[in-house]
XYZ file of C-alpha atoms in Angstrom:
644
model
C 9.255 12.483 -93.551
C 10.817 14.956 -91.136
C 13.834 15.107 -89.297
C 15.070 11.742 -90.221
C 18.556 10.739 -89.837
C 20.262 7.649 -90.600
C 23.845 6.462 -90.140
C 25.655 3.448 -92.654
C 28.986 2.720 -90.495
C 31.504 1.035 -92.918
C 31.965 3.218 -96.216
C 33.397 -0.258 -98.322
C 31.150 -1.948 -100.805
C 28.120 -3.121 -98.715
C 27.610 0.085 -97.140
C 27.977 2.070 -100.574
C 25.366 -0.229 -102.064
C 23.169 0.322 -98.566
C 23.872 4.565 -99.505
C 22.732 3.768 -103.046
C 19.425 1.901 -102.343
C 18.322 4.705 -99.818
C 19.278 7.656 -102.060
C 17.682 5.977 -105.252
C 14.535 5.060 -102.798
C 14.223 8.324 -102.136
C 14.790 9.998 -104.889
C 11.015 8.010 -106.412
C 9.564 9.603 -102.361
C 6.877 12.416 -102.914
C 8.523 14.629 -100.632
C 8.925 17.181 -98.801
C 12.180 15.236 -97.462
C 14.264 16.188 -94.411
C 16.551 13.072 -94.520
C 20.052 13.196 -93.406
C 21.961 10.579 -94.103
C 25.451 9.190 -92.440
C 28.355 7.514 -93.976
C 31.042 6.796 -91.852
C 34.466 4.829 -92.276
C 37.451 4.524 -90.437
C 39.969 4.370 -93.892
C 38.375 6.042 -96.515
C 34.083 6.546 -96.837
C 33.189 4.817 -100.072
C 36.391 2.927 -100.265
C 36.231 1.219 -97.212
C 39.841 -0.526 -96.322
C 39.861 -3.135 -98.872
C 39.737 -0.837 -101.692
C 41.594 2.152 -99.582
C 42.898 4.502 -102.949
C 46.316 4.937 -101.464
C 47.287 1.219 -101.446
C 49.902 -0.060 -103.995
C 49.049 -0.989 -107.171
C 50.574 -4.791 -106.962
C 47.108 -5.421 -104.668
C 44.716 -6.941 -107.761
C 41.235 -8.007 -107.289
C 40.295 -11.514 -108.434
C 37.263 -10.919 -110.544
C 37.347 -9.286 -113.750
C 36.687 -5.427 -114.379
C 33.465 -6.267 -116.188
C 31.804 -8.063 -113.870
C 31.717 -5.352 -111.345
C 29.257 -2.853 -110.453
C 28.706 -0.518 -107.711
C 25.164 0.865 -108.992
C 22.068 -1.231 -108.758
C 21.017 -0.721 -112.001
C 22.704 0.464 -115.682
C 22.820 3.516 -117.373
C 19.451 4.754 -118.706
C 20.360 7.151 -121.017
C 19.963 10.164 -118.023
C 22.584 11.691 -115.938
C 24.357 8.852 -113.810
C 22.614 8.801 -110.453
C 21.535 6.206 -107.325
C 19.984 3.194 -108.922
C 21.338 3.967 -112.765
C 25.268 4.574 -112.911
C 28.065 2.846 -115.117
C 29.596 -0.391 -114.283
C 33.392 -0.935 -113.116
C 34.263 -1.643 -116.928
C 32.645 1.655 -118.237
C 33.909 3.543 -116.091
C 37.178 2.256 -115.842
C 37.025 3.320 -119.818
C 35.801 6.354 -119.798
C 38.725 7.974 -117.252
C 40.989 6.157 -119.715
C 43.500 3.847 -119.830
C 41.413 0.697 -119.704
C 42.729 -2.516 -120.525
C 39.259 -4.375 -121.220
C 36.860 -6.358 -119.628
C 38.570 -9.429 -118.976
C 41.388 -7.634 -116.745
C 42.298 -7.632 -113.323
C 41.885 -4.331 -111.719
C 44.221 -3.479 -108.714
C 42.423 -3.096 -105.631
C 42.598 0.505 -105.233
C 41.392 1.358 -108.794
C 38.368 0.034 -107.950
C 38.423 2.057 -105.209
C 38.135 4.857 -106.891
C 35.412 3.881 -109.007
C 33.644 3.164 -105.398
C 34.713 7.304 -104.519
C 33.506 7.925 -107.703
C 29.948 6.364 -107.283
C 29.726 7.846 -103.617
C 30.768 11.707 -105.532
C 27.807 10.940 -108.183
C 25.387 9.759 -105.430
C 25.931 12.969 -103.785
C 25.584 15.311 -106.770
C 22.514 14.339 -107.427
C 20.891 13.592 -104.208
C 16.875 14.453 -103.900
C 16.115 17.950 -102.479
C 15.908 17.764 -98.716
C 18.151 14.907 -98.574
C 22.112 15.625 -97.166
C 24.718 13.344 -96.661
C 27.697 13.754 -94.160
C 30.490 11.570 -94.548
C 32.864 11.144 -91.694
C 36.285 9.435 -91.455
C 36.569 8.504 -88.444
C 36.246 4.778 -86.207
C 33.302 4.052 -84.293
C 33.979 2.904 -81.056
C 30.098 2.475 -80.058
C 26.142 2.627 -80.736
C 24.364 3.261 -77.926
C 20.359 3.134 -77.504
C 19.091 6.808 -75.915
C 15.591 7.113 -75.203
C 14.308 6.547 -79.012
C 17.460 7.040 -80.954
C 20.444 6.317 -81.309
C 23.399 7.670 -79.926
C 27.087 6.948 -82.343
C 29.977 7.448 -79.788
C 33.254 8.235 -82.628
C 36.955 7.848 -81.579
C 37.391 11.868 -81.789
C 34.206 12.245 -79.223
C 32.117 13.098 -81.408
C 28.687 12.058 -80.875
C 26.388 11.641 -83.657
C 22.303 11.000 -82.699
C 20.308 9.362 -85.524
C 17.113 7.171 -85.751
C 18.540 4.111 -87.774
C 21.639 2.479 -87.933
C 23.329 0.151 -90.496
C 26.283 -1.630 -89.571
C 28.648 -2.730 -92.566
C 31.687 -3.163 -90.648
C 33.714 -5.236 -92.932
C 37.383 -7.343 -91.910
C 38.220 -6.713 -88.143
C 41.196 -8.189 -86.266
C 40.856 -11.386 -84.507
C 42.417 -12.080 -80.508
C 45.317 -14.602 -81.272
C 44.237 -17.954 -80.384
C 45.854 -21.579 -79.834
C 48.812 -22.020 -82.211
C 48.627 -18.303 -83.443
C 49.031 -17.300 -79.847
C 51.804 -19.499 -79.276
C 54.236 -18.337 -82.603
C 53.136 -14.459 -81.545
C 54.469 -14.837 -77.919
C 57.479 -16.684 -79.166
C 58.549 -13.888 -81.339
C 57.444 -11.219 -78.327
C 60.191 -12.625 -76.132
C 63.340 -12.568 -78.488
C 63.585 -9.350 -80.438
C 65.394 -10.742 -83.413
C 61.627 -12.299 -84.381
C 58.782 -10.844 -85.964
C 55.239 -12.788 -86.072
C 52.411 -10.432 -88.289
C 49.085 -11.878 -87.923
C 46.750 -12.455 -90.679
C 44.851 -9.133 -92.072
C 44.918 -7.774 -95.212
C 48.618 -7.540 -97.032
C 48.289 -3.680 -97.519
C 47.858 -3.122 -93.575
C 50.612 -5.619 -92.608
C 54.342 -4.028 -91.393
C 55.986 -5.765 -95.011
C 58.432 -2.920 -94.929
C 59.848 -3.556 -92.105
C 61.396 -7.104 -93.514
C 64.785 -7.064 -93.769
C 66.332 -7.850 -97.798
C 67.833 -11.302 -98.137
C 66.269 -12.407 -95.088
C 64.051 -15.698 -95.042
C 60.737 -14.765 -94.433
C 57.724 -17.956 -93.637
C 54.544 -17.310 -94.922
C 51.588 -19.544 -93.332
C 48.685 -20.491 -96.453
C 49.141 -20.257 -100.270
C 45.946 -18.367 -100.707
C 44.553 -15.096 -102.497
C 46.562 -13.044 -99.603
C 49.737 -15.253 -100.423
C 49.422 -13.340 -103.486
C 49.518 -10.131 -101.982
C 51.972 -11.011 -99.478
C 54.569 -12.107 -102.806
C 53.351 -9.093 -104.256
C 54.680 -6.513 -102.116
C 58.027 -8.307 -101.074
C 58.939 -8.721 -104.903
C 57.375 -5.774 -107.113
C 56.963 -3.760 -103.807
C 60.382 -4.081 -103.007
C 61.085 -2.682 -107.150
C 61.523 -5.873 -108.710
C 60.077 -6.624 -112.356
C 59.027 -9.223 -114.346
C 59.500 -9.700 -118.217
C 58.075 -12.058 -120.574
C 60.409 -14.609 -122.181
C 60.183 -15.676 -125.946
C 58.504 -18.557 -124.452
C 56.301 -17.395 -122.938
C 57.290 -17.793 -119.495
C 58.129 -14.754 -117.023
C 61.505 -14.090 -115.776
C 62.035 -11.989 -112.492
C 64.589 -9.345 -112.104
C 65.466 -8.901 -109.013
C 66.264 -5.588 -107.404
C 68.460 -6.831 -104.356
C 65.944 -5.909 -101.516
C 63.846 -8.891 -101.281
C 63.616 -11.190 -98.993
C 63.480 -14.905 -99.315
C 60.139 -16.319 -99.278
C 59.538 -19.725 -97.421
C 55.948 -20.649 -97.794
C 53.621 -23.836 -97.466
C 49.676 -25.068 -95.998
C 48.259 -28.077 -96.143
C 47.988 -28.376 -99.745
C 51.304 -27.390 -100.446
C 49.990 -25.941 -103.472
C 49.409 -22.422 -104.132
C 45.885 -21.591 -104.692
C 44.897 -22.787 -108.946
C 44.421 -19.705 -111.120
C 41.282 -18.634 -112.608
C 40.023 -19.471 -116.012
C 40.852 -17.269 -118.924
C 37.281 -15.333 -119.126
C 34.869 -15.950 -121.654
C 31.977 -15.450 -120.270
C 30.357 -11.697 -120.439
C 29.464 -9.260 -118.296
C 26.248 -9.617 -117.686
C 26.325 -14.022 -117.828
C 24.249 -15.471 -115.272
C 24.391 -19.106 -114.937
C 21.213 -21.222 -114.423
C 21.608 -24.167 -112.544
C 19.464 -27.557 -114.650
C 20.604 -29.353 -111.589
C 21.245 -27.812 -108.527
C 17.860 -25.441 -107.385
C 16.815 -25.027 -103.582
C 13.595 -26.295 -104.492
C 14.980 -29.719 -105.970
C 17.324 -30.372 -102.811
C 14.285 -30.010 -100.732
C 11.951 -32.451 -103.144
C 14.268 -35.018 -102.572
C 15.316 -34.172 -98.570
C 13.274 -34.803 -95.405
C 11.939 -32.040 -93.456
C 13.732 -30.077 -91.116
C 17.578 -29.227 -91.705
C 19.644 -30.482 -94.024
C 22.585 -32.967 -94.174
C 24.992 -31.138 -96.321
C 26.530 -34.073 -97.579
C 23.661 -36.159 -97.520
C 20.822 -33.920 -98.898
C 22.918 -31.501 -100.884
C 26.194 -31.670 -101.941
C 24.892 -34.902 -104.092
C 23.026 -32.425 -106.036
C 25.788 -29.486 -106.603
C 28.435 -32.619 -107.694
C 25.619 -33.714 -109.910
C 25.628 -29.811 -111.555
C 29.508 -29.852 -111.403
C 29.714 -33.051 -113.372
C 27.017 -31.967 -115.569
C 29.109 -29.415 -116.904
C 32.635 -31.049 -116.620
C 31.191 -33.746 -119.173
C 28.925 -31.709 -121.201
C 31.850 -29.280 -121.988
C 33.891 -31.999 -123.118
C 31.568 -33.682 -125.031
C 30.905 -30.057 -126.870
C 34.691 -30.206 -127.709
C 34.826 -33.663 -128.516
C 31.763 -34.547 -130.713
C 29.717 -31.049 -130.951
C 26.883 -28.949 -129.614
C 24.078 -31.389 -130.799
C 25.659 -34.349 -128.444
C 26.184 -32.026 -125.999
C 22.730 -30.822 -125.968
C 21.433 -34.072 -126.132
C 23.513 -34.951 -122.991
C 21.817 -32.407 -120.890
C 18.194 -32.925 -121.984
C 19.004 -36.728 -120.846
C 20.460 -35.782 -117.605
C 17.705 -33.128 -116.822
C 14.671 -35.674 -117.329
C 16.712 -38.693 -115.359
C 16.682 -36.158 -112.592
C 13.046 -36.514 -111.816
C 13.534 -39.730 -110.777
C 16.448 -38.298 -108.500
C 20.526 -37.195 -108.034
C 21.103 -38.854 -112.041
C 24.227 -40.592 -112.576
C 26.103 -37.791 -115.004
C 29.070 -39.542 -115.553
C 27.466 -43.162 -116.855
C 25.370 -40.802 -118.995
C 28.378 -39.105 -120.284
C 29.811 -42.670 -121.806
C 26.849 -43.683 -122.997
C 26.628 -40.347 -125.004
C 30.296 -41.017 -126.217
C 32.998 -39.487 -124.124
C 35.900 -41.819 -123.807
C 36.767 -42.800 -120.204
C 34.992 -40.243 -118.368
C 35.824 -39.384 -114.523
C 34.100 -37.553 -111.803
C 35.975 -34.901 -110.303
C 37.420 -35.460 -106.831
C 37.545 -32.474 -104.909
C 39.701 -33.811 -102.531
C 42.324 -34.866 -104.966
C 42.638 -31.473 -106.656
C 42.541 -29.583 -103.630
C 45.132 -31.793 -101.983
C 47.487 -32.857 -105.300
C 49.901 -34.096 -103.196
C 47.990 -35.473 -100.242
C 49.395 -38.999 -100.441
C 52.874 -38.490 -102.202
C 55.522 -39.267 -100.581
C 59.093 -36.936 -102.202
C 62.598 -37.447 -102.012
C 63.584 -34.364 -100.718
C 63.370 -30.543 -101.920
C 64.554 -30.918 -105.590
C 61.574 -33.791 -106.062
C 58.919 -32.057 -104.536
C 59.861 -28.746 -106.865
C 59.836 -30.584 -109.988
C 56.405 -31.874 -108.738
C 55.359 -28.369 -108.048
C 55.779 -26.914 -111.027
C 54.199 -29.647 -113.022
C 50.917 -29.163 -111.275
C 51.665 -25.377 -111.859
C 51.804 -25.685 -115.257
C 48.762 -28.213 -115.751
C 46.930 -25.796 -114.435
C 48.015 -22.870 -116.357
C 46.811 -25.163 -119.058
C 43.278 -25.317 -118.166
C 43.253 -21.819 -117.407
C 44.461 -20.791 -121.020
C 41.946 -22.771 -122.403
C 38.992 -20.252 -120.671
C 36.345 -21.090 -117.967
C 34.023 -21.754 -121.167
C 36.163 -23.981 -122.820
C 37.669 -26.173 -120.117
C 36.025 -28.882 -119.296
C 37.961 -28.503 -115.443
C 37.488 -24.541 -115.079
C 34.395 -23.833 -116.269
C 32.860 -27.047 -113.989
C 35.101 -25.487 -110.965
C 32.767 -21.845 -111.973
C 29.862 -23.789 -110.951
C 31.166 -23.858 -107.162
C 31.462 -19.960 -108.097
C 28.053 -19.372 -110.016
C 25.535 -21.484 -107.418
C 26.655 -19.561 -104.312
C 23.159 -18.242 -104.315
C 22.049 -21.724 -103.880
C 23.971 -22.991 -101.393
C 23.002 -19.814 -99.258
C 18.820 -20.439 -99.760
C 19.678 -23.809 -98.207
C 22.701 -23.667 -95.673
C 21.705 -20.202 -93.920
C 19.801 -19.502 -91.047
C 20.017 -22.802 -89.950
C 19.714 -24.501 -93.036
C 22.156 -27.485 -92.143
C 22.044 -29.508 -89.078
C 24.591 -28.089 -85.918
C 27.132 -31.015 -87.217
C 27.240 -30.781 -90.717
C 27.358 -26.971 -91.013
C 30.056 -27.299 -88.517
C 32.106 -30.786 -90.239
C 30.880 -30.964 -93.095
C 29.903 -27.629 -94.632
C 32.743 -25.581 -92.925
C 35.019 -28.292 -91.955
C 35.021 -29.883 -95.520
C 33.505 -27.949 -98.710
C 33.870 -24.730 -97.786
C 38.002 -24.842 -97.476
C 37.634 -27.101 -100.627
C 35.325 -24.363 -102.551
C 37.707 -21.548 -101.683
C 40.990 -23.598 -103.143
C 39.272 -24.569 -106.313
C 37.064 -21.640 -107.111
C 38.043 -18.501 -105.789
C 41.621 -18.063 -107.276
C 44.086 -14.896 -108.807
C 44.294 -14.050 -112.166
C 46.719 -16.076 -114.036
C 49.803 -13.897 -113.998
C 50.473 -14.847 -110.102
C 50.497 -18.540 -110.794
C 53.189 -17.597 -113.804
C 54.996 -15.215 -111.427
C 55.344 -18.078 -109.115
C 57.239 -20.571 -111.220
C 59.559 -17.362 -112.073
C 60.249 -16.760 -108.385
C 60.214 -20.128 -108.000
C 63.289 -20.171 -110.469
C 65.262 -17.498 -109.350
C 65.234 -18.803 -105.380
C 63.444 -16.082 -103.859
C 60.623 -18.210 -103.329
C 60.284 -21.894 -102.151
C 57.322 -23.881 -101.095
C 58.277 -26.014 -98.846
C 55.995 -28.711 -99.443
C 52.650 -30.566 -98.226
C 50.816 -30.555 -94.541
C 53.378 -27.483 -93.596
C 54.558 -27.412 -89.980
C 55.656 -23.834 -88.900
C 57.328 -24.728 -85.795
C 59.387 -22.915 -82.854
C 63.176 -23.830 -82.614
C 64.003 -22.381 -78.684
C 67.355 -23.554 -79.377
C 68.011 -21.608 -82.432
C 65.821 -18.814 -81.401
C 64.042 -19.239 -84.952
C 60.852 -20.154 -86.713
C 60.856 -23.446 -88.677
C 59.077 -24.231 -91.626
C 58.839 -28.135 -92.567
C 56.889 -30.481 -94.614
C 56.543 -34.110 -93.251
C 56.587 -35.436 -96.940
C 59.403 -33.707 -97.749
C 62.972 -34.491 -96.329
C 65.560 -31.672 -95.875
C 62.920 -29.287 -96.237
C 62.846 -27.346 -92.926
C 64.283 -23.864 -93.373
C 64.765 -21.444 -90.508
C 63.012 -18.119 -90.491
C 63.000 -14.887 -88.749
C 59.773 -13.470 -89.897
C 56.817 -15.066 -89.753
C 53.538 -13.794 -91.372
C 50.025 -15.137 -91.382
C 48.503 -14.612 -94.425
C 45.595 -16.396 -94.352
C 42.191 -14.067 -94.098
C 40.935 -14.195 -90.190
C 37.798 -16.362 -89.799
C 34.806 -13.619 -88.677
C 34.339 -14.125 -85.141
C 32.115 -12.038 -82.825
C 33.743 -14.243 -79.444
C 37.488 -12.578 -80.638
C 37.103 -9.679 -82.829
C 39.159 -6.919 -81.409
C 36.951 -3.674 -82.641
C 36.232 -1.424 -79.691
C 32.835 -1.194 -81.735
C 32.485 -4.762 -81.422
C 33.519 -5.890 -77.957
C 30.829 -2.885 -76.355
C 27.791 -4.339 -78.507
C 28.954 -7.890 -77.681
C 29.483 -6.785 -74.085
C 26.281 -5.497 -73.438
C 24.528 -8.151 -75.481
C 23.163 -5.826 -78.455
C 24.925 -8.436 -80.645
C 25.174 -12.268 -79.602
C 26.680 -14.940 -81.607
C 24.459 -17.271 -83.683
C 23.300 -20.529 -82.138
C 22.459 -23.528 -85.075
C 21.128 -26.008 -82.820
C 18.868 -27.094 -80.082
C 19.329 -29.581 -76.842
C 22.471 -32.020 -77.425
C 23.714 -30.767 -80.721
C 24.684 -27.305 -81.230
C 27.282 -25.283 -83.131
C 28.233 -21.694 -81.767
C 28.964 -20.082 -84.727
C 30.552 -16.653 -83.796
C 28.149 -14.844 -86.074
C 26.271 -11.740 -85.815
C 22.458 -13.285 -84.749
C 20.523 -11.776 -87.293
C 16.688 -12.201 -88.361
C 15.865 -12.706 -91.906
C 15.691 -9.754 -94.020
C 16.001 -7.073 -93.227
C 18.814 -8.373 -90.809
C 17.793 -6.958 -87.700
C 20.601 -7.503 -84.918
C 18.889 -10.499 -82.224
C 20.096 -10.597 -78.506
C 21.337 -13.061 -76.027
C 17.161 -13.266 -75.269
C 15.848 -13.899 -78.620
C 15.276 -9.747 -79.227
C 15.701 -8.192 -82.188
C 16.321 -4.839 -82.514
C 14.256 -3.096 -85.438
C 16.267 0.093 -85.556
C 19.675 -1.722 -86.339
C 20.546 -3.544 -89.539
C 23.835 -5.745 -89.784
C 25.357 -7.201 -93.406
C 28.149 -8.725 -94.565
C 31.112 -9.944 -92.758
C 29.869 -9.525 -88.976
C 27.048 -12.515 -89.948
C 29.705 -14.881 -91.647
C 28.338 -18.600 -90.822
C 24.974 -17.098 -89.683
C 24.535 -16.869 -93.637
C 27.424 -17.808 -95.836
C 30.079 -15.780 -98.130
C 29.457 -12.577 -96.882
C 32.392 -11.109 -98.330
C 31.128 -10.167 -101.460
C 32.177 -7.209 -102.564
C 30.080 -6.546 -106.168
C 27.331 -7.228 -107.971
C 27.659 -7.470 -111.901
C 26.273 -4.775 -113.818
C 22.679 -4.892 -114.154
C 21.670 -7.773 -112.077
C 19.910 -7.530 -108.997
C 21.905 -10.589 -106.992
C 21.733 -11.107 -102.853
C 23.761 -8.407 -102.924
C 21.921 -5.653 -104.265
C 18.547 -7.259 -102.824
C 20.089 -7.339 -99.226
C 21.373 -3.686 -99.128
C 17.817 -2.394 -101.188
C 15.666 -4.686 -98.415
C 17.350 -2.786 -95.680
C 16.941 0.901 -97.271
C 13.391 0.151 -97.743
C 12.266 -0.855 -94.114
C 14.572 1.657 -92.664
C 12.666 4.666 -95.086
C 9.277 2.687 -95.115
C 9.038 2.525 -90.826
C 9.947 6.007 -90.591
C 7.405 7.274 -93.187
C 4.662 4.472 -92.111
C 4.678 5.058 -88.405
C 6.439 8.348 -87.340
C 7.376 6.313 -84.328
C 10.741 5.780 -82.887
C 11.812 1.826 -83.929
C 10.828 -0.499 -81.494
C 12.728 -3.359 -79.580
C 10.034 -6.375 -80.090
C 10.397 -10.143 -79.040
C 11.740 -11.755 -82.268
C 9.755 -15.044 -83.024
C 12.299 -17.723 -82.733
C 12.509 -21.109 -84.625
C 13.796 -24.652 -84.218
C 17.527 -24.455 -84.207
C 17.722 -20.720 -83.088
C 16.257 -19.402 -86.421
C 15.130 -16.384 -86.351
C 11.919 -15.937 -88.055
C 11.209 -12.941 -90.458
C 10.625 -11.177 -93.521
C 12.387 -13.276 -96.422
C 14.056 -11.071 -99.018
C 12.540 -10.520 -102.209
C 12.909 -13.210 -104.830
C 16.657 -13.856 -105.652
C 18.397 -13.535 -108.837
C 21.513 -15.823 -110.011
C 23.969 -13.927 -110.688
């Protein structure tokens, strides 16, 4: 291999664990190597922006330290290196100061573990092999003769023969009701609209103290929002005698008006039990099941398989409370029954569960706990708080009791643990054009985030104490945030609430920006999309299509495919930029030791991009990409998956 250079543009997670693969695939190469390799980030190489080291500590992740890794595989007993390096957890404990395995890291300390991997990478790279890393933002990727040709901000220009785009979060064009509250506040000063992107990039300091402040969504970046406007603004919370938490407030916070459709901020996770290096293994639930009992062709989501993952759901929701009710052997029992019914097809869990002896059993809704107060009607305010913190609590409750242990939490992990199931079926086409569209996107997805992708249970206990103290008020159900010309304010309502509008004059959108190719801002972005290099993904053919605004990718290894069906074999894209061409792409991990999509997707693409090279000696080639029914690209499949 000679004279071989190859650029990874996005230093965050994905493109670390692209950088690992290659280094640790060469490092088992025969040489003689001349390999340069490129990582290049607009924040911080390694970090990435998420996990940018200079970000506050009030920013916490929402899985737990030991169930992180940046390396693809554990310590071996040798020096740490590309392919064998220490987990989150060990190293976390080993610079000192770790609080154990369960915790919640902020953002940026994992961060640094990231900067850390990237510094051990690079120690002990293979002779002949350099790496470059450059902060800097790519504003294009230009095909020149039979390379490529990296156009940076600075004017730099950077040639190379493969590139790897990890690009990450991007900033979306306003659109319908976004664009509408952002020109309001453009034409009276007093106003300030800050559209969704992460909490550590938004203008927070800016916010005046005591002044009401809207915030649109009660998700994970709700969290951060309350964060920084609370502890940011050198607040503190202390622990009662009770247990509860009490906020202190320092005098320059603003008031907090929040609300989204639920009107309920997102549930906490479960008190961990489980260990690092758990891997759940669906009895239920398998790709190959779903398409035993499914026609050919794509699938109807609701139809084909969510029957199956409700089935899985259920299986554990019942089978964990018949373990704490009346033991492992009934429990065990339970599952063997439900497992053999399900050759005949989707069993009936919860019939099985009373016949096995659990009182009154009840399938979960996922409607009702995702939308507690869909169909209550309040008083005013006052009712609608008392409400609010009663669901709060309940679900504090279930937390406390661990995502082994109850029955609620550790069946809402299974929406968490089967991802890698839902992705074999749904991507690529998986689903018909209407139900990835209605009932995939439209209806689980916003229902799977709510219920299994939550904060740590501190925020949900910080809540009820800002709750308390008035700095923060939901407002209620179905929020409106509204324009009041008259006032020259915001307005923030619920319908089911009376009295409950409140004026505000700061608005901030802090829910995450749906990945969209058709609006993403990136100068990076809008030149590939402009001159067709990346086109969004088409699910559908004839009448019924959805336009997904997805990077078009083939299969593994995730070749970029044009507005003609052309796929371009020296470019790899992952993670974010194919959201809804494949699903939950924002993954940011892989737990230590366990080869998951993750790890597979970054390793398949460090393979072909070192295998072509060596193979052929030959520039890559643009070649007609084989397309199939519904716009699927056709393609190498990635290596068998792992749960995990």
């Amino acid at each position: 291999m000679s004279g071989t250079r190859i650029a990874v543009i996005g230093g965050g997670p994905r493109g670390m664990m692209v950088l690992e693969r290659l280094v640790a695939r060469l490092a088992e190469h025969p040489g003689p190597l001349d390999v340069g390799l490129l990582l290049i980030d607009a924040v911080e190489p390694g970090a990435g922006q998420v996990y940018r080291t200079d970000q506050p500590d009030w920013f916490l992740m929402n899985t737990v330290a030991g169930q992180c890794s940046a390396y693809s595989g554990e310590p071996d007993g040798g020096p740490a290196r590309a392919g064998a390096g220490p987990s989150f957890g060990q190293w976390w404990q080993s610079v000192g100061d770790y609080p154990g395995p369960d915790a919640y890291a902020p953002r940026r300390q994992y961060g640094r573990y990231l900067r850390s991997v990237l510094a051990t990478v690079r120690a002990a790279l293979p002779p002949g092999v350099r790496l470059r890393c450059v902060t800097a933002r790519v504003d294009d990727v230009v095909r020149v003769a039979d390379r490529y040709r990296i156009a940076l901000a600075g004017g730099e220009r950077l040639d190379v023969d493969r590139v790897v785009l990890t690009t990450g979060h991007s900033r979306n064009a306003p659109a319908g009701r976004e664009r509408e509250l952002a020109g309001f506040a453009r034409a009276r000063p007093r106003l300030t609209y800050i559209q969704g992107q992460s909490a550590a990039d938004m203008p927070l300091d800016d916010i005046a103290p005591a002044s009401h402040t809207g915030v649109i969504g009660l998700g994970l970046s709700f969290y951060d929002v309350m964060a920084a406007l609370t502890l940011g603004r050198g607040g503190r919370f202390a622990e009662r005698a009770d247990g509860t938490l009490a906020y202190h407030p320092s005098g320059a916070e603003p008031v907090i008006v929040a609300g989204s459709r639920s009107g309920m901020p997102l549930p906490a996770r479960g008190r961990n039990q489980k260990p690092p290096r758990y891997s759940y293994r669906p009895a239920l639930f398998t790709p190959d099941r779903v398409r035993a009992h499914a026609p050919r062709g794509p699938l109807d989501f609701k139809g084909d398989v969510f029957p199956w993952l409700r089935a899985e759901i259920e299986l554990v929701h019942h089978g964990t409370a018949l373990r704490r009710d009346l033991g492992d052997d009934v429990a065990r029992q339970f599952h063997a029954h439900v497992v053999a019914a399900a050759e005949r097809g989707t069993p009936d869990v919860t019939a099985a569960a009373e016949r096995f002896g659990l009182r009154s059993p009840s399938a979960l809704d996922l409607d009702a706990l995702a939308r507690p107060f869909a169909h209550r009607a309040f008083t005013g305010p006052a009712d609608f708080g008392r409400a609010l913190r009663a669901e709060i609590e309940r679900d504090l409750a279930h937390a406390a009791e661990g995502n082994v242990d109850s029955p609620l939490k550790a069946a809402l992990d299974v929406m968490r643990d089967t991802r890698w199931v839902i992705r074999d079926l749904v991507d690529f086409s998986g689903l018909t054009a209407r139900s990835q569209r209605e009932d995939f996107l439209g209806w689980y997805v916003p229902r799977a985030s709510f219920l299994a992708a939550g904060p740590p249970r501190v925020r949900l206990r910080q809540v009820l104490a800002l709750v308390e103290c008035g700095l923060l008020r939901v407002v209620g159900p179905a929020t409106r945030f509204d324009t009041d010309p008259a006032a020259g304010r915001f307005l923030v309502s619920s319908p089911q609430v009376p009295r409950s509008a409140v004026e505000v004059t700061t608005l901030i959108d802090a829910r995450v920006p749906e990945p969209d190719l058709r609006r993403d801002l990136s100068p990076l972005t809008a030149r590939l999309r402009g001159r067709g290099v990346w086109a969004s993904y088409v699910n559908g053919v004839g009448g019924e299509v959805y336009d997904t605004g997805g990077v078009a990718v083939t299969r593994s290894p995730f070749h970029p495919v044009d507005g003609a069906g052309v796929a371009d074999d020296g470019l790899y894209v992952l993670g974010i930029p194919t959201e809804h061409t494949r699903w939950f792409m924002q993954v940011g991990s892989s737990r230590p030791g366990m080869w998951s999509d993750f790890v597979h997707d970054a390793d398949a693409i460090a393979a072909h991009a070192l295998r072509a090279v060596t193979r052929a000696g030959t520039p890559p080639a643009r070649t007609p990409e084989l397309v199939g029914p519904g716009g699927e690209a056709t393609g190498e499949r990635s290596p068998e998956r792992q749960a995990g």
